[in-house]
Short mmCIF file of C-alpha atoms in Angstrom, two decimals:
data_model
loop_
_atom_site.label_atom_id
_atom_site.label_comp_id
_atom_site.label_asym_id
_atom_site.label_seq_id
_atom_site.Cartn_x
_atom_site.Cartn_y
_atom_site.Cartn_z
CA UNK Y 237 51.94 87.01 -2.63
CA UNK Y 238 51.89 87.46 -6.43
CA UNK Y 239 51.70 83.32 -6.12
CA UNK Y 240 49.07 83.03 -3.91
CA UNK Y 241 46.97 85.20 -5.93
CA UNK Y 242 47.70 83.42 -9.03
CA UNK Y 243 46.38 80.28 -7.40
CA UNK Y 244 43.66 81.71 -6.35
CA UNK Y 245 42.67 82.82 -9.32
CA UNK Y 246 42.88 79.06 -11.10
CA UNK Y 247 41.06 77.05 -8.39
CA UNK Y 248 37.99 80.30 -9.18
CA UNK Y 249 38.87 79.84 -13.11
CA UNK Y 250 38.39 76.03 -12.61
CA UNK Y 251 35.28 76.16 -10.80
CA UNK Y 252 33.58 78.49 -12.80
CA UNK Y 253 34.07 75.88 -15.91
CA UNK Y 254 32.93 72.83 -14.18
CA UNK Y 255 30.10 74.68 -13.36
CA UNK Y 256 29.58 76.01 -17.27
CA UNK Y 257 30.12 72.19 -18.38
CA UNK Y 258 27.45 70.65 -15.78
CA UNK Y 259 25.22 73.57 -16.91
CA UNK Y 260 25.47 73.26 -20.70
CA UNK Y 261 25.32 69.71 -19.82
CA UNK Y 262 22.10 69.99 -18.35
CA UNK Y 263 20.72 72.42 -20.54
CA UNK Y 264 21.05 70.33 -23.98
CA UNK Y 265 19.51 67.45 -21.83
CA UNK Y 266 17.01 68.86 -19.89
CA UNK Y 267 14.70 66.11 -21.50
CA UNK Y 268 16.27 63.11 -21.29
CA UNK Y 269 17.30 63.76 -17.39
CA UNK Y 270 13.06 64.43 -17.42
CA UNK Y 271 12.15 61.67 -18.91
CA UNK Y 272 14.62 59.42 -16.09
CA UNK Y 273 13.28 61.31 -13.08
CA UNK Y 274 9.68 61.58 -14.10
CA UNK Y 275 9.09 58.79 -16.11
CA UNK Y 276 11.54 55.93 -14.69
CA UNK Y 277 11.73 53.33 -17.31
CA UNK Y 278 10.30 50.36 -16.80
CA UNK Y 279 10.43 46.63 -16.88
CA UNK Y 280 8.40 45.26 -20.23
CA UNK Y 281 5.90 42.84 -19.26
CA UNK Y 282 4.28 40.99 -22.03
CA UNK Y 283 3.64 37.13 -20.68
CA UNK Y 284 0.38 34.88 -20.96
CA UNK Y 285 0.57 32.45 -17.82
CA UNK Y 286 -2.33 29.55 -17.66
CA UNK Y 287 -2.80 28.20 -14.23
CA UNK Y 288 -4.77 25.25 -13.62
CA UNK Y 289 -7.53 26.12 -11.13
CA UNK Y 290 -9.36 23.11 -10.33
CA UNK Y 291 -8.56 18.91 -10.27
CA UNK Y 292 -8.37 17.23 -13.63
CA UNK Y 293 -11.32 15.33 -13.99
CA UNK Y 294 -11.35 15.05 -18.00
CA UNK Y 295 -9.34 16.02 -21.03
CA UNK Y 296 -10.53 19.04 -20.72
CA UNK Y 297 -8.38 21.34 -17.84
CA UNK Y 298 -9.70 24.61 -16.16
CA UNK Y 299 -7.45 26.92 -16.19
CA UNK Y 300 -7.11 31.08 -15.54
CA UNK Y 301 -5.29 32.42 -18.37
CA UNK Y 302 -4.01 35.96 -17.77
CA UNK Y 303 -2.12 38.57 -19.76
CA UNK Y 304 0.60 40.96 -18.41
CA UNK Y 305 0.61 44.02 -21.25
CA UNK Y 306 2.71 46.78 -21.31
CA UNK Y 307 0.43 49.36 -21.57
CA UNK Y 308 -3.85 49.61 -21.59
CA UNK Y 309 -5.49 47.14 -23.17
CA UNK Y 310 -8.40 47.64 -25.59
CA UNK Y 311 -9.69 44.15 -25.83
CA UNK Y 312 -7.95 40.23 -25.83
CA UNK Y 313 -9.94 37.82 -28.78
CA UNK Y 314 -9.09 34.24 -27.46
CA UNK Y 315 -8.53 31.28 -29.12
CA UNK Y 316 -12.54 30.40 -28.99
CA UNK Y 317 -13.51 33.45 -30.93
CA UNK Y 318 -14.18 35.03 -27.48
CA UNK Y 319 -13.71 38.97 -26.77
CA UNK Y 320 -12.60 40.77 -23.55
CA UNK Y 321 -13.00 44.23 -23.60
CA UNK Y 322 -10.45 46.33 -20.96
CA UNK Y 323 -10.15 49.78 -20.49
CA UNK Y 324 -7.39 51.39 -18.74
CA UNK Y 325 -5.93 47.74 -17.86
CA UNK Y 326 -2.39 45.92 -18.20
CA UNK Y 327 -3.86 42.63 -16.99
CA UNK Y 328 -6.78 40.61 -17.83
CA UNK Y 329 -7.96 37.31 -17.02
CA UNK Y 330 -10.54 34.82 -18.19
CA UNK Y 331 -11.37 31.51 -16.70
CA UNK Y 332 -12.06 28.60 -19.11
CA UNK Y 333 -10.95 25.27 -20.26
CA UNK Y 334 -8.39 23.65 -22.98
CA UNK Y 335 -6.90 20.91 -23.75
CA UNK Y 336 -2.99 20.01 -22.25
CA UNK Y 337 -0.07 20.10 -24.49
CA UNK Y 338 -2.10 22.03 -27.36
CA UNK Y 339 -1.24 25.20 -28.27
CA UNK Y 340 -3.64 28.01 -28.11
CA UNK Y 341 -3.53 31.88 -29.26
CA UNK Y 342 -4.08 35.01 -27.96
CA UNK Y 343 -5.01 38.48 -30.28
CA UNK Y 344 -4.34 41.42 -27.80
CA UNK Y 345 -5.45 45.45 -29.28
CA UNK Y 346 -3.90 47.92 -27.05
CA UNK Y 347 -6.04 51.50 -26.85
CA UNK Y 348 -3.09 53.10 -28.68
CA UNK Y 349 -3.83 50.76 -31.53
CA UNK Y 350 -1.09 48.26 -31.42
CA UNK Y 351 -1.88 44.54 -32.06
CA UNK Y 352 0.24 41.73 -30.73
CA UNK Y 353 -0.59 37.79 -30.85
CA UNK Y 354 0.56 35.98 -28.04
CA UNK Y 355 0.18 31.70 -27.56
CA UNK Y 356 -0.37 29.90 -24.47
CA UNK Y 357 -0.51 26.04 -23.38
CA UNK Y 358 -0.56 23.60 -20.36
CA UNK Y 359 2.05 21.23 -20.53
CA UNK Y 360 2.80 20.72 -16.91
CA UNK Y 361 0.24 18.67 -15.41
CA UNK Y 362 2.01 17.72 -12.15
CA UNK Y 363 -0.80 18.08 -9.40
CA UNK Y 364 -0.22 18.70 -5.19
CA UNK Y 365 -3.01 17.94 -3.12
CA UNK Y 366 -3.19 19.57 0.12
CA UNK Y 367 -6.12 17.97 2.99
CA UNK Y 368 -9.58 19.81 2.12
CA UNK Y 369 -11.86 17.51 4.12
CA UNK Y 370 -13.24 16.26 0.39
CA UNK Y 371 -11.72 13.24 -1.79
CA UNK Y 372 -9.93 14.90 -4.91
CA UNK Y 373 -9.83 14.09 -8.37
CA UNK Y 374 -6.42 13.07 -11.20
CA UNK Y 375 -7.59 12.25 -14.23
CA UNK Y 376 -4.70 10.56 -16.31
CA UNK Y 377 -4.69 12.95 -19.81
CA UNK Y 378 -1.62 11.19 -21.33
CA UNK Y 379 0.00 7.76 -20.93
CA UNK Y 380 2.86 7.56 -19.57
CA UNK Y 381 4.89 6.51 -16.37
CA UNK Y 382 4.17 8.53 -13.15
CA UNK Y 383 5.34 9.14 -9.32
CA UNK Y 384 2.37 8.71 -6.99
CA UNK Y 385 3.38 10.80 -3.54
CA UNK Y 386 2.10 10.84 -0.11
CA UNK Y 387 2.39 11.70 3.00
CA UNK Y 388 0.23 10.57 6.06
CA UNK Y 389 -1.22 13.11 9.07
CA UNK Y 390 0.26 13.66 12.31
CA UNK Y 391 -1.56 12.95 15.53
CA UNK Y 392 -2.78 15.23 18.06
CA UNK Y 393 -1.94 16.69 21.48
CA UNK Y 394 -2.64 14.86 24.33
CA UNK Y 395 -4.20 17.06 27.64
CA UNK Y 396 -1.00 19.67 28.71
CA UNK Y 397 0.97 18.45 25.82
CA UNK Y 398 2.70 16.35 28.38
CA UNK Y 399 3.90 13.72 25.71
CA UNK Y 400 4.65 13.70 21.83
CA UNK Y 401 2.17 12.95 19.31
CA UNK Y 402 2.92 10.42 16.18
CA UNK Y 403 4.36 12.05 13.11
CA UNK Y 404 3.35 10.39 9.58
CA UNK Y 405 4.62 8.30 7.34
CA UNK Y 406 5.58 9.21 3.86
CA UNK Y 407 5.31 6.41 0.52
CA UNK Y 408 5.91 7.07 -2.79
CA UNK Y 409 6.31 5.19 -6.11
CA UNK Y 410 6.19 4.96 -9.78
CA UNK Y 411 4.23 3.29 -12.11
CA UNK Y 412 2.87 3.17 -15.53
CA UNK Y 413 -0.91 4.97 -16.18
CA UNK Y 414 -2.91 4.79 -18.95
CA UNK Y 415 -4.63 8.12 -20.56
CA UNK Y 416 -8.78 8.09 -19.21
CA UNK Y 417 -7.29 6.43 -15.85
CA UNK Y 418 -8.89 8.42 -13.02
CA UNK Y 419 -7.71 8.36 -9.10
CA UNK Y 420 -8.84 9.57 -6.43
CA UNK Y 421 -6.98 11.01 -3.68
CA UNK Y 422 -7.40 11.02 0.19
CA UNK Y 423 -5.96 13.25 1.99
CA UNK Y 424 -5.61 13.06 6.02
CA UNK Y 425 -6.70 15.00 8.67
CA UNK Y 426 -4.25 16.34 11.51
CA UNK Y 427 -5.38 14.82 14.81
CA UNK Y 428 -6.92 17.49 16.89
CA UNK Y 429 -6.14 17.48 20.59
CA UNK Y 430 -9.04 15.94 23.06
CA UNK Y 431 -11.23 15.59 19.80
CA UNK Y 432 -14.16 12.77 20.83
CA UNK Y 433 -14.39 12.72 16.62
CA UNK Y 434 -12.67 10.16 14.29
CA UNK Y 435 -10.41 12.75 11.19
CA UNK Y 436 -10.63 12.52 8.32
CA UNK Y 437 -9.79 9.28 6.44
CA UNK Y 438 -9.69 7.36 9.89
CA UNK Y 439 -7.72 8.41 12.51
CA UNK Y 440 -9.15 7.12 15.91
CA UNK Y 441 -11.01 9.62 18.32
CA UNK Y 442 -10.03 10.58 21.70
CA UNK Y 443 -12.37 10.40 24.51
CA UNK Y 444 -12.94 10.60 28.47
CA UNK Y 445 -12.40 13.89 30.40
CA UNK Y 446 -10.22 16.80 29.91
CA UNK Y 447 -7.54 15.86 32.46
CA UNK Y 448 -7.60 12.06 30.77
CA UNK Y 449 -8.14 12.75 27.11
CA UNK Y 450 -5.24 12.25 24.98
CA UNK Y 451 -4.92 13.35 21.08
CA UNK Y 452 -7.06 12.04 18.03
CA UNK Y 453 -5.47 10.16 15.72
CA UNK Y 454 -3.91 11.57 12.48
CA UNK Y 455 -5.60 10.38 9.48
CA UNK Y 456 -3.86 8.39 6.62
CA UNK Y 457 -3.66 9.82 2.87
CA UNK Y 458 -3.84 7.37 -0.13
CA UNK Y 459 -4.99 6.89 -3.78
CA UNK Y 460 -7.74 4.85 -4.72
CA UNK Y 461 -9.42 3.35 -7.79
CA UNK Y 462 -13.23 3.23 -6.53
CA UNK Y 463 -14.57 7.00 -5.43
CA UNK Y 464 -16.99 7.36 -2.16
CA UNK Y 465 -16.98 8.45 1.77
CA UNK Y 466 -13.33 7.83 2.83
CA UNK Y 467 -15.00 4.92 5.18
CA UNK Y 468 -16.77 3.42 1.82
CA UNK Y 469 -15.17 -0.54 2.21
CA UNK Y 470 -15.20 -0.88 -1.63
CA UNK Y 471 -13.13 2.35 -1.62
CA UNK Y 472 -10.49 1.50 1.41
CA UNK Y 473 -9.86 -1.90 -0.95
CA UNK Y 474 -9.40 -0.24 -4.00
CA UNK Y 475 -6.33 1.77 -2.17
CA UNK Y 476 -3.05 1.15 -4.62
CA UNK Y 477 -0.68 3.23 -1.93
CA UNK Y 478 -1.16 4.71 1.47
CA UNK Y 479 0.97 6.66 3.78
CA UNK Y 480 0.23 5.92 7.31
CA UNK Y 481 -1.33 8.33 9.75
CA UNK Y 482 0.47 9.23 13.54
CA UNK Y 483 -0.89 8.27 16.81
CA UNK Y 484 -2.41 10.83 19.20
CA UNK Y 485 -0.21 11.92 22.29
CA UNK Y 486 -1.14 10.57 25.34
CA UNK Y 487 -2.42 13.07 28.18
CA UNK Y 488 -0.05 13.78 31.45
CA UNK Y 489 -2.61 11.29 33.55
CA UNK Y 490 -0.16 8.40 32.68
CA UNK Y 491 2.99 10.05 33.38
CA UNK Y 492 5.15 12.02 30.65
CA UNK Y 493 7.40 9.26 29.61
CA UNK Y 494 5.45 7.75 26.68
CA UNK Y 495 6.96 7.29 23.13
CA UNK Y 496 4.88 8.26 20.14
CA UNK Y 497 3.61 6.09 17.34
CA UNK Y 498 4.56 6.99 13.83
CA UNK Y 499 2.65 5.90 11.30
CA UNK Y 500 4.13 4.80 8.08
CA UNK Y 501 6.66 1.84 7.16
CA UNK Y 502 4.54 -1.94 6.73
CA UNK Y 503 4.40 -1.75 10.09
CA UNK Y 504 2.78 1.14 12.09
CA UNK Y 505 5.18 2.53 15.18
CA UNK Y 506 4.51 1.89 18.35
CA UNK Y 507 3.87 4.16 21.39
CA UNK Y 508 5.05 2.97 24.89
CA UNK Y 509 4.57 4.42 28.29
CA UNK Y 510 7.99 4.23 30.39
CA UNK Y 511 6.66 5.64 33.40
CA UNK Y 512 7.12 3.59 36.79
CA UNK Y 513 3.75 2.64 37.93
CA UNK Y 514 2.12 1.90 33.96
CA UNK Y 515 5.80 0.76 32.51
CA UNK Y 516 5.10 -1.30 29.36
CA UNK Y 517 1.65 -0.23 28.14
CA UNK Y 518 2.13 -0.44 24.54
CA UNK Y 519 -0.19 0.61 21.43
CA UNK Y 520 0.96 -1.45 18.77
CA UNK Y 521 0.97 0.15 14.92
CA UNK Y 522 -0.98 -1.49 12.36
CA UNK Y 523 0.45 -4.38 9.91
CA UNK Y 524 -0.42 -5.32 6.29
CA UNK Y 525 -3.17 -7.97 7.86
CA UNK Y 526 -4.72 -6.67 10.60
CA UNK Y 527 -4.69 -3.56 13.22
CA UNK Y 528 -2.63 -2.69 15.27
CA UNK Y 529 -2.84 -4.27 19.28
CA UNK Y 530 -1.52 -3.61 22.47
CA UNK Y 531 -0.38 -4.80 25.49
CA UNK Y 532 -0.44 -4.22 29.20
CA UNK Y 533 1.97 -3.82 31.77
CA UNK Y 534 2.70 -2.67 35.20
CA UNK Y 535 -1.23 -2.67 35.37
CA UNK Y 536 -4.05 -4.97 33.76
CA UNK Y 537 -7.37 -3.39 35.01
CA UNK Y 538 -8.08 -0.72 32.09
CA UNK Y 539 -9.71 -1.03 28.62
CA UNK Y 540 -7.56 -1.08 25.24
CA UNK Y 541 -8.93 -1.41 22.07
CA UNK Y 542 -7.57 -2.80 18.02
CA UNK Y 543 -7.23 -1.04 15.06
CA UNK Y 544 -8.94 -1.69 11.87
CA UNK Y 545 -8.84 -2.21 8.43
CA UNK Y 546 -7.94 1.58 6.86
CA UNK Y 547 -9.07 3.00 10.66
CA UNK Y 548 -7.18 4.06 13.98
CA UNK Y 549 -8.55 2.79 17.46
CA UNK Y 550 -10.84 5.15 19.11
CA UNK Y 551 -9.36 5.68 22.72
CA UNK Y 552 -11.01 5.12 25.97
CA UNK Y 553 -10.32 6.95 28.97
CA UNK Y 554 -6.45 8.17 29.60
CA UNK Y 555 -5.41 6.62 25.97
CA UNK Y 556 -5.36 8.30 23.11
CA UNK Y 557 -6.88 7.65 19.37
CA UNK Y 558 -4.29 5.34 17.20
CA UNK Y 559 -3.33 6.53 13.64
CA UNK Y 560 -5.14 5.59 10.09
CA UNK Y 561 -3.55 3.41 7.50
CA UNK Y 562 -3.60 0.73 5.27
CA UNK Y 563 -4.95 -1.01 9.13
CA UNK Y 564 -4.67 1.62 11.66
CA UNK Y 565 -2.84 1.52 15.50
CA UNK Y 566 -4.01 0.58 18.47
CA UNK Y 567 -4.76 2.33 21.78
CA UNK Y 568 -4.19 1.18 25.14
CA UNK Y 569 -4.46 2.57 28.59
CA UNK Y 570 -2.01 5.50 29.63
CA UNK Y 571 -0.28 5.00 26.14
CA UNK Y 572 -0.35 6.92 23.23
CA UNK Y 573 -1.65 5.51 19.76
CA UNK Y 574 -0.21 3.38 18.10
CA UNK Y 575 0.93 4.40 13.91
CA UNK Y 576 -1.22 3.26 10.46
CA UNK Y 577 0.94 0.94 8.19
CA UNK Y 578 1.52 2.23 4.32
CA UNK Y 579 0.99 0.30 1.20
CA UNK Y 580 1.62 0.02 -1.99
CA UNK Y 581 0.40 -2.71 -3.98
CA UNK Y 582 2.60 -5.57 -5.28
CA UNK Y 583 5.16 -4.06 -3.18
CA UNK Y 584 7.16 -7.16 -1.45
CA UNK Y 585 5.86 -7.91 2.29
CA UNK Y 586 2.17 -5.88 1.12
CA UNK Y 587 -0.71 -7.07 1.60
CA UNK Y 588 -2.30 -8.86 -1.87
CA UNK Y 589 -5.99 -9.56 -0.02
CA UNK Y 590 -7.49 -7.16 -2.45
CA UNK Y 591 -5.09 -7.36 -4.94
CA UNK Y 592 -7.82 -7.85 -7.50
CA UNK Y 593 -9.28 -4.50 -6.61
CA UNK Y 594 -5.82 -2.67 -7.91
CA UNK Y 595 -6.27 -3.07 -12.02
CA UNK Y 596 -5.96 -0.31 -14.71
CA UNK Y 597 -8.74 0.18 -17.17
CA UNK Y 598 -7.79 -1.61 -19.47
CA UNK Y 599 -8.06 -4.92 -16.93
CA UNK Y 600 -4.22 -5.16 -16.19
CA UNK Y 601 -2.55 -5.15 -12.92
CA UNK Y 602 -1.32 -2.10 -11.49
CA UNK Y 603 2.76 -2.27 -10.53
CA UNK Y 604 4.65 -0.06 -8.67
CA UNK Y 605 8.17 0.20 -9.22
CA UNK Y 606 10.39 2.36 -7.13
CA UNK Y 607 8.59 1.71 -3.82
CA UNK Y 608 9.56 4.15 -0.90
CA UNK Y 609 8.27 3.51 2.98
CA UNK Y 610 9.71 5.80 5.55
CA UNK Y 611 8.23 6.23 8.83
CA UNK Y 612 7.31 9.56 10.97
CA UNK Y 613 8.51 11.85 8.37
CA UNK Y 614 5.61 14.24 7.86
CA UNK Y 615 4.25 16.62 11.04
CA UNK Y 616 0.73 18.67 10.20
CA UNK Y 617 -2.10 17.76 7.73
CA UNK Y 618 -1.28 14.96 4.87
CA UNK Y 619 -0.68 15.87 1.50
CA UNK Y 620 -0.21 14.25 -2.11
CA UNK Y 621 1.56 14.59 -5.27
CA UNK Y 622 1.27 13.03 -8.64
CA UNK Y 623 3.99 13.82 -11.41
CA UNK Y 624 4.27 12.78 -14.89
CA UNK Y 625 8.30 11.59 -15.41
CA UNK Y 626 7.78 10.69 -19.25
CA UNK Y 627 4.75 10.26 -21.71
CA UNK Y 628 4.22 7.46 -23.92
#
């Protein structure tokens, strides 16, 4: 009993300690633990990022420089002598322009009086260029070698999405660009389904009734030289490298057993109908010389129509609109449209027609190196890329 007691009397002993130590504990740092709870320490934050808002079109960049503080901000003096006033802020941003690869400064006053200098620069000047519906705009600030990048529309839905629609191509390649070179960039519409309407950058319209209306053409992306509508000829010859644009689907009034036409590749895909009673109606995809063709089958009575020169066939009834490119598909009858070829100039098996179109400023030819042509790779809107690998 006496031991049972005893035992007792330790396990109270013990507990009444711990509880002493985690109260003195607490006691001599009542202000720290306060400080943790109520005020949880954070992260410091004190970054300038400059992000360019707008397409290079000179040696001078917009750009939106902002500043993460720590605390409020009194006022940021830029580089340009310029003064920001702030008042219970940790970010501020100003929109202007500077110069790439130069190094600018920022003088930051926070309310509590502290003073910090900060720098900031562009030095990436890698550009994407998603479809907009407007050419855009690469003006070369340093010379250098680059990768040109793009990547051709798909085509639309045909009525009841009975059949698949052309993907498009991608192309890519490097060459060498001289600082004050300017591009301009084209970048293709996704074929709509049933749309009566050529897309953007020339993918061939769809046309006749719901029930036979198969999918617009995708259009084609590309860089140019000469500026302009997309349709401009003086443009379409200046082109230097194109990804093709996919065929429109064909509708369910032929059947649902008709390939699609990819665009891409020097030559365009194809897009054949299978089905029994219209087997071998083909829309042909567009070469480096002319557009793409087609042929009939099973049955001869119904109208077809060629691509052209950086333009998809528009469709006739129960066909659908062929794809943009370098020369753009075909359409035929109960098929769907045929692909858009790519280019790149002085790439073996292109087309050198225009070849006199593709110089630098300085007067000397423009060669890729590099060259990449895939076919159907790209499903949606087109989009570009331009990427500096190594200055002068």
């Amino acid at each position: 009993m006496k031991n049972i007691h005893k035992r007792r009397s330790l396990v109270i002993i013990t507990i009444i300690l711990i509880i002493s130590t985690i109260s003195l504990y607490f006691l001599y740092n009542k202000e720290k633990i306060r400080n943790i709870i109520i005020k949880p320490k954070t992260e410091l934050i004190e970054k300038v990022e400059c992000t360019i808002t707008e397409d290079i079109t000179s040696e001078d960049v917009s750009v939106l420089v902002t500043f993460f503080g720590t605390k409020n901000i009194k006022q940021i003096e830029y580089h340009d002598g310029m003064i920001i006033y702030a008042k219970n802020k940790t970010k501020i941003a100003r929109d202007m322009k500077i110069k790439p690869f130069t190094t600018y400064k920022l003088n930051i006053e926070y309310e509590d009086g502290n003073i910090v200098e900060k720098t900031y620069s562009i030095n990436n000047i890698d550009r994407e260029f998603n479809y907009t519906g407007n050419p855009r705009i690469y003006y070369v600030l340093v010379s250098g070698q680059y990768k040109l990048e793009a990547y051709g529309a798909s085509g639309g839905i045909g009525y009841q999405n009975a059949n698949p629609v052309g993907n498009g191509g991608y192309t890519s390649a490097t060459t060498y660009l001289q600082k004050g070179q300017i591009l301009y960039i084209y970048v293709g519409e996704q074929g709509q389904g049933q749309s009566g309407a050529i897309s953007y950058n020339g993918g061939g319209a769809s046309a006749g009734t719901t029930v036979h209306r198969g999918g617009q053409g995708g259009g084609a992306t590309d860089f140019r030289l000469i500026s302009g509508e997309w349709y401009n000829i003086e443009g379409l010859k200046s082109r230097i490298l194109v990804a093709g644009g996919g065929g429109g689907a064909q509708s369910s009034c032929g059947g649902v057993n008709t390939t699609a036409g990819h665009g891409g590749g020097l030559i365009g895909g194809q897009s054949t109908n299978l089905a029994g009673h219209y087997n071998s109606h083909i829309a042909y995809g567009g070469t480096q010389t002319s557009g793409g063709t087609y042929q009939y089958g099973a049955n001869t009575s119904y109208i077809a129509s060629m691509g052209t020169f950086g333009m998809g066939a528009s469709a006739g009834i129960c066909s659908a609109g062929g794809g943009s490119g370098y020369y753009g598909g075909g359409s035929v009858y109960t098929a769907g449209g045929g692909g858009g070829s790519s280019f790149a100039t002085g790439y073996e098996g292109c087309d050198t027609t225009y070849i006199n179109y593709h110089k630098a400023i300085d007067g000397t030819q423009i060669e890729f190196k590099n060259v990449v042509l895939e076919q159907g790779v790209n499903i949606g809107y087109g989009k570009a890329k331009i990427s500096l690998i190594s200055q002068e």
